[in-house]
XYZ file of C-alpha atoms in Angstrom:
384
model
C 0.301 0.026 -0.232
C 1.603 3.518 -0.798
C 1.171 5.634 1.667
C 1.038 9.310 1.700
C 1.490 12.067 4.462
C 0.238 15.366 2.654
C -1.290 17.906 4.559
C -0.203 16.290 7.845
C 1.769 19.825 8.368
C -1.789 21.614 9.015
C -2.101 19.525 12.240
C 1.271 20.477 13.850
C 2.344 24.224 14.810
C 5.014 25.465 12.474
C 8.343 24.741 14.094
C 9.601 27.992 12.360
C 8.199 29.931 15.350
C 10.339 27.921 17.844
C 13.842 29.928 18.757
C 16.640 28.353 17.319
C 18.031 28.399 20.691
C 15.756 26.073 21.909
C 16.404 23.882 19.247
C 20.056 23.819 19.522
C 19.929 23.135 23.545
C 17.958 19.435 23.320
C 19.383 17.095 25.179
C 21.571 14.269 23.345
C 19.657 10.806 22.712
C 21.207 7.821 23.774
C 22.791 6.769 20.323
C 24.447 10.175 20.374
C 26.202 10.277 23.885
C 29.905 11.328 23.367
C 31.864 8.361 22.361
C 29.088 6.886 20.558
C 29.595 8.621 17.027
C 32.634 7.062 15.202
C 34.372 10.428 14.433
C 34.171 11.404 18.246
C 36.858 8.254 18.642
C 38.713 9.462 15.671
C 39.025 13.076 16.926
C 39.990 12.020 20.456
C 42.648 9.651 19.107
C 43.950 12.192 16.706
C 43.839 15.303 18.505
C 47.149 17.379 19.339
C 46.578 17.972 23.027
C 49.804 19.981 23.550
C 48.695 22.661 20.438
C 47.537 26.264 21.726
C 43.712 25.980 22.708
C 42.968 28.783 20.230
C 43.814 26.827 17.311
C 41.060 23.958 18.184
C 38.737 25.256 15.744
C 41.179 25.057 13.051
C 42.408 21.746 14.556
C 39.174 20.402 14.171
C 38.382 21.374 10.775
C 41.398 19.642 9.552
C 40.508 16.375 11.379
C 36.783 16.398 9.700
C 38.515 16.650 6.338
C 41.129 13.741 6.930
C 38.594 11.690 8.573
C 35.836 11.802 5.542
C 38.510 11.252 2.819
C 39.200 8.095 4.282
C 37.484 5.129 2.413
C 35.105 3.321 4.341
C 36.823 0.417 5.308
C 39.145 2.155 7.259
C 36.191 4.145 9.222
C 35.135 0.718 10.056
C 37.066 0.187 13.645
C 35.816 3.871 14.651
C 32.326 2.575 13.867
C 32.508 -1.098 15.899
C 33.810 0.840 18.440
C 31.274 3.424 18.718
C 28.674 0.649 18.175
C 30.264 -1.377 21.243
C 29.879 1.986 23.427
C 26.290 2.049 22.440
C 25.500 -1.235 24.287
C 28.263 -0.936 27.193
C 30.395 1.638 29.213
C 33.954 2.463 28.699
C 35.582 -0.565 29.650
C 39.173 1.603 29.820
C 39.988 0.745 26.421
C 39.496 4.216 25.354
C 41.553 6.437 27.594
C 40.345 9.447 25.745
C 36.935 9.336 26.449
C 36.868 11.471 29.500
C 35.086 14.535 30.487
C 38.270 17.011 30.129
C 39.005 15.998 26.682
C 35.128 15.771 25.674
C 34.828 19.219 26.375
C 38.033 20.213 24.642
C 37.805 18.285 21.430
C 34.123 17.470 21.099
C 31.453 19.676 22.890
C 32.629 23.336 21.333
C 31.908 22.229 17.806
C 28.684 21.037 17.392
C 25.578 21.733 19.190
C 23.251 18.779 20.671
C 20.716 19.035 18.074
C 23.518 18.613 15.291
C 24.733 15.330 17.004
C 21.443 13.902 16.882
C 21.039 14.730 13.455
C 24.231 13.556 11.790
C 23.157 10.202 13.568
C 19.651 9.543 13.353
C 18.509 11.080 10.162
C 18.384 9.003 7.054
C 16.816 9.479 3.395
C 13.141 9.018 4.726
C 13.782 11.749 7.325
C 16.417 14.152 5.886
C 17.990 17.369 7.460
C 16.111 21.035 6.643
C 18.643 23.581 6.702
C 17.196 27.337 6.564
C 19.773 29.192 4.006
C 18.032 32.954 3.710
C 17.067 34.773 6.641
C 15.491 38.592 4.622
C 12.825 39.399 6.936
C 10.729 40.400 4.007
C 10.503 36.700 3.096
C 10.010 35.576 6.653
C 6.181 34.917 6.100
C 6.872 32.756 3.385
C 9.301 30.826 4.512
C 7.338 30.089 7.398
C 4.601 28.724 5.088
C 7.161 26.669 3.451
C 8.060 24.524 6.502
C 7.516 21.032 5.945
C 5.347 18.520 8.128
C 7.719 15.726 8.219
C 10.640 18.271 9.735
C 8.469 18.840 12.865
C 9.697 16.187 15.261
C 11.026 12.613 14.833
C 11.569 10.636 17.817
C 9.647 12.592 20.283
C 11.570 15.871 20.586
C 14.127 15.816 17.545
C 13.878 18.886 15.464
C 15.060 18.293 12.355
C 15.394 21.865 11.219
C 18.433 23.799 11.271
C 17.208 27.599 11.602
C 19.946 29.286 13.088
C 21.039 32.684 11.617
C 24.476 32.852 13.499
C 25.424 29.619 11.904
C 23.442 29.415 8.705
C 23.237 32.904 7.199
C 25.905 31.898 4.647
C 24.884 34.341 1.607
C 22.882 32.102 -0.337
C 25.976 29.742 -0.908
C 25.075 26.082 -1.345
C 28.751 25.270 -1.130
C 29.621 27.322 1.837
C 26.578 25.314 3.605
C 28.020 22.360 2.211
C 31.229 23.199 4.117
C 29.513 24.399 6.977
C 27.588 20.758 7.558
C 30.494 18.731 6.667
C 32.389 20.563 9.433
C 29.621 20.377 12.285
C 28.277 17.203 11.329
C 31.037 14.975 9.939
C 28.859 11.811 10.802
C 25.757 12.813 8.512
C 27.120 10.916 5.353
C 29.082 8.479 7.290
C 26.820 5.627 7.941
C 28.053 2.150 8.526
C 25.876 0.646 5.739
C 25.729 -3.119 5.177
C 24.518 -2.897 1.895
C 27.436 -2.072 0.019
C 26.789 -2.252 -3.805
C 29.418 -4.148 -5.874
C 29.382 -1.470 -8.733
C 29.731 1.144 -5.911
C 33.357 1.174 -6.559
C 33.240 1.126 -10.465
C 31.338 4.280 -10.343
C 33.817 6.218 -7.643
C 36.737 4.985 -9.775
C 35.337 5.782 -13.496
C 33.815 8.737 -12.028
C 30.683 7.931 -13.818
C 28.343 10.766 -14.416
C 24.653 9.207 -15.420
C 22.092 9.039 -12.384
C 22.526 5.513 -11.850
C 25.894 5.890 -11.094
C 25.883 9.064 -9.164
C 22.737 7.012 -7.193
C 25.074 3.998 -6.254
C 27.921 6.459 -4.710
C 24.852 8.509 -2.980
C 25.433 8.241 0.741
C 22.759 10.773 2.122
C 20.961 13.828 1.147
C 19.739 17.091 2.783
C 16.921 19.780 2.199
C 17.547 23.617 1.981
C 15.856 26.756 1.311
C 17.658 29.771 0.044
C 16.233 33.095 -1.837
C 15.755 31.568 -4.969
C 13.771 28.552 -3.363
C 11.168 30.727 -1.493
C 10.645 32.763 -4.208
C 9.908 30.324 -6.077
C 8.004 28.167 -3.745
C 10.229 25.016 -4.287
C 12.622 23.464 -1.949
C 16.476 22.431 -3.502
C 18.057 19.038 -2.262
C 21.741 18.680 -2.094
C 22.672 14.906 -3.109
C 25.776 13.796 -1.062
C 28.147 10.656 -1.511
C 29.933 9.364 1.714
C 32.693 11.485 1.455
C 30.312 14.665 1.927
C 31.058 15.813 -1.991
C 28.031 17.077 -3.921
C 26.850 15.035 -6.568
C 23.907 17.126 -7.653
C 21.167 19.868 -6.643
C 17.914 19.388 -7.747
C 14.671 21.384 -6.825
C 11.073 19.863 -5.669
C 7.630 21.082 -5.046
C 6.680 20.776 -1.017
C 3.928 18.061 -1.911
C 6.784 15.918 -3.863
C 9.063 16.196 -0.939
C 7.064 14.533 1.195
C 5.910 11.772 -0.698
C 9.456 11.294 -2.031
C 10.657 10.729 1.711
C 7.721 8.142 2.230
C 9.050 6.327 -0.902
C 12.724 6.426 0.370
C 11.492 4.165 3.170
C 10.117 1.534 0.600
C 13.148 1.324 -1.228
C 13.530 4.364 -3.580
C 17.033 4.979 -5.088
C 18.467 8.257 -5.803
C 17.786 7.968 -9.548
C 14.330 7.416 -9.062
C 13.665 10.281 -6.823
C 15.369 12.509 -9.660
C 13.657 11.516 -12.559
C 10.294 11.570 -10.482
C 10.431 14.247 -8.334
C 13.690 16.383 -9.074
C 12.829 17.704 -12.810
C 12.507 21.361 -11.706
C 16.281 22.361 -12.273
C 16.000 23.442 -15.875
C 18.835 26.149 -15.236
C 22.195 25.330 -14.522
C 22.957 25.956 -10.813
C 26.596 27.632 -11.323
C 28.383 25.624 -8.634
C 30.487 22.196 -8.628
C 28.694 19.234 -8.693
C 29.732 15.206 -9.607
C 28.005 15.890 -13.029
C 29.592 17.711 -15.667
C 26.910 20.937 -16.445
C 28.483 20.858 -19.847
C 27.327 17.200 -20.933
C 25.324 16.920 -23.787
C 23.371 13.848 -22.851
C 25.573 10.578 -24.302
C 26.333 8.767 -27.426
C 23.987 10.693 -29.687
C 25.573 13.710 -29.391
C 28.901 12.233 -30.117
C 27.745 10.477 -33.215
C 26.668 13.983 -34.593
C 30.004 15.594 -33.692
C 32.118 12.740 -35.222
C 33.416 13.509 -38.978
C 30.890 16.673 -39.429
C 32.930 19.421 -37.431
C 31.356 21.286 -34.236
C 27.645 19.835 -33.799
C 24.705 22.325 -32.332
C 24.125 20.569 -29.060
C 20.162 19.890 -28.799
C 19.594 22.131 -25.482
C 21.823 24.700 -24.743
C 23.210 25.102 -21.229
C 22.188 22.233 -20.236
C 22.221 21.752 -16.534
C 24.027 18.792 -14.151
C 20.400 17.449 -13.620
C 19.545 17.586 -17.421
C 22.540 15.916 -18.343
C 22.430 13.075 -15.734
C 18.722 12.201 -16.498
C 19.398 11.916 -20.345
C 22.122 9.652 -19.641
C 19.879 7.575 -17.357
C 16.558 7.676 -19.200
C 18.174 5.513 -22.543
C 18.052 2.387 -19.730
C 14.273 2.168 -19.483
C 14.195 2.047 -15.866
C 11.174 1.237 -13.751
C 8.837 4.920 -12.744
C 7.980 3.561 -9.128
C 5.603 6.810 -8.839
C 3.508 6.191 -12.113
C -0.079 5.070 -11.895
C 0.666 1.891 -13.327
C 3.315 0.730 -10.733
C 1.484 1.933 -7.600
C -1.665 0.079 -8.721
C 0.344 -3.170 -9.422
C 2.159 -2.692 -5.910
C -1.345 -2.413 -4.453
C -2.363 -4.992 -6.138
C 0.463 -7.394 -5.008
C -0.082 -6.444 -1.380
C -3.600 -7.571 -1.304
C -2.746 -10.492 -2.816
C -0.271 -11.277 -0.540
C -2.536 -10.403 2.559
C -5.339 -12.905 1.248
C -2.931 -15.368 0.787
C -1.429 -15.003 4.001
C -5.076 -15.163 5.850
C -6.156 -18.279 3.868
C -3.003 -19.887 5.091
C -3.657 -18.914 8.548
C -6.858 -20.137 8.302
C -6.319 -23.626 6.780
C -3.361 -23.728 9.713
C -6.011 -22.826 12.351
C -8.556 -25.550 10.998
C -6.164 -28.393 10.937
C -4.730 -27.684 14.269
C -8.271 -27.145 15.770
C -8.192 -23.575 16.832
C -10.535 -22.704 14.407
C -13.491 -25.119 15.232
C -13.676 -27.211 18.591
C -14.283 -31.215 18.421
C -17.189 -32.587 16.975
C -18.001 -29.541 15.090
C -18.566 -27.605 18.040
C -17.178 -23.745 18.266
C -13.974 -23.527 19.749
C -14.489 -22.572 23.627
C -12.021 -20.086 23.204
C -11.689 -18.148 19.979
C -15.351 -18.750 19.110
C -17.355 -19.634 16.181
C -16.127 -16.514 13.873
C -12.620 -16.749 14.624
C -10.093 -16.397 11.374
């Protein structure tokens, strides 16, 4: 059955009205206590405690970059130790995990809410960041705040709305670097479903949507001035090194549906093809997809042997180029009416089969009816 969360936001007070200081001072979740995020252990281990304290900010940024540059297999020991601390107390194997060092190395560079979000958010409940703080657009911004950003896991806010931290002149690249700096664990999930073709996509730097999707680790939503004025949200897709793969745009209603579908196995490729085609102009920033691409083999054939060929569409964006390359494979569109109808029919048929099987088992074991045809004394004549 296909779920839809549209219009739920009308039942929830807008979190944009909540002071950012209240959001930032949320308590740490059990999973995000100090020492339970892999980067915590890396930073505590590599920190130069003899360096001047006034250089701590630069040291933090350097360690973030060095950690995220590590292949995932080299990060695994830190994941294993962090997972161990989630189930038991420090047995002394981590002498750096003490209050004095935590207060110097970890606490100053992240809010509690940022730690919670970096560890607990996923593709079905992404982070939302406000990038534009123009008072003239305040009312329009409040209207855009999506319902699913209100709360998850009781009191954890998914909205990062803090002018002091995120007023970055509508610059998505500065926002990416800021999130990388303050939430190094956001794309550092210990995924067991490592795909066999992911390494190939990274080595060869393939640019079609399927290859970018293989590399995708996470994404976050943000609104800058342009997004607010157009009543669209923007999505930055990231790999496990927090490099930007692509920036797309999406409508509020589509974003709600997309996050639900991600919980049912949606891929980045399907998401962009189905919900991310509002990006008709070049964003102008760096991304993993080449914004000058002309869309694949067909353009090459026109170019070879006949001089410079006129591209089919000038100023093709990174999104357009990736979609063009992917469409040639004829991927299944999970948002089409035909797919949804088939999906629902399959679920209904499966449920009917399970009920029939349960009825047969109940009858054979005597739970449906009592002996000699009398109603079962515990479950009654209408059991199953």
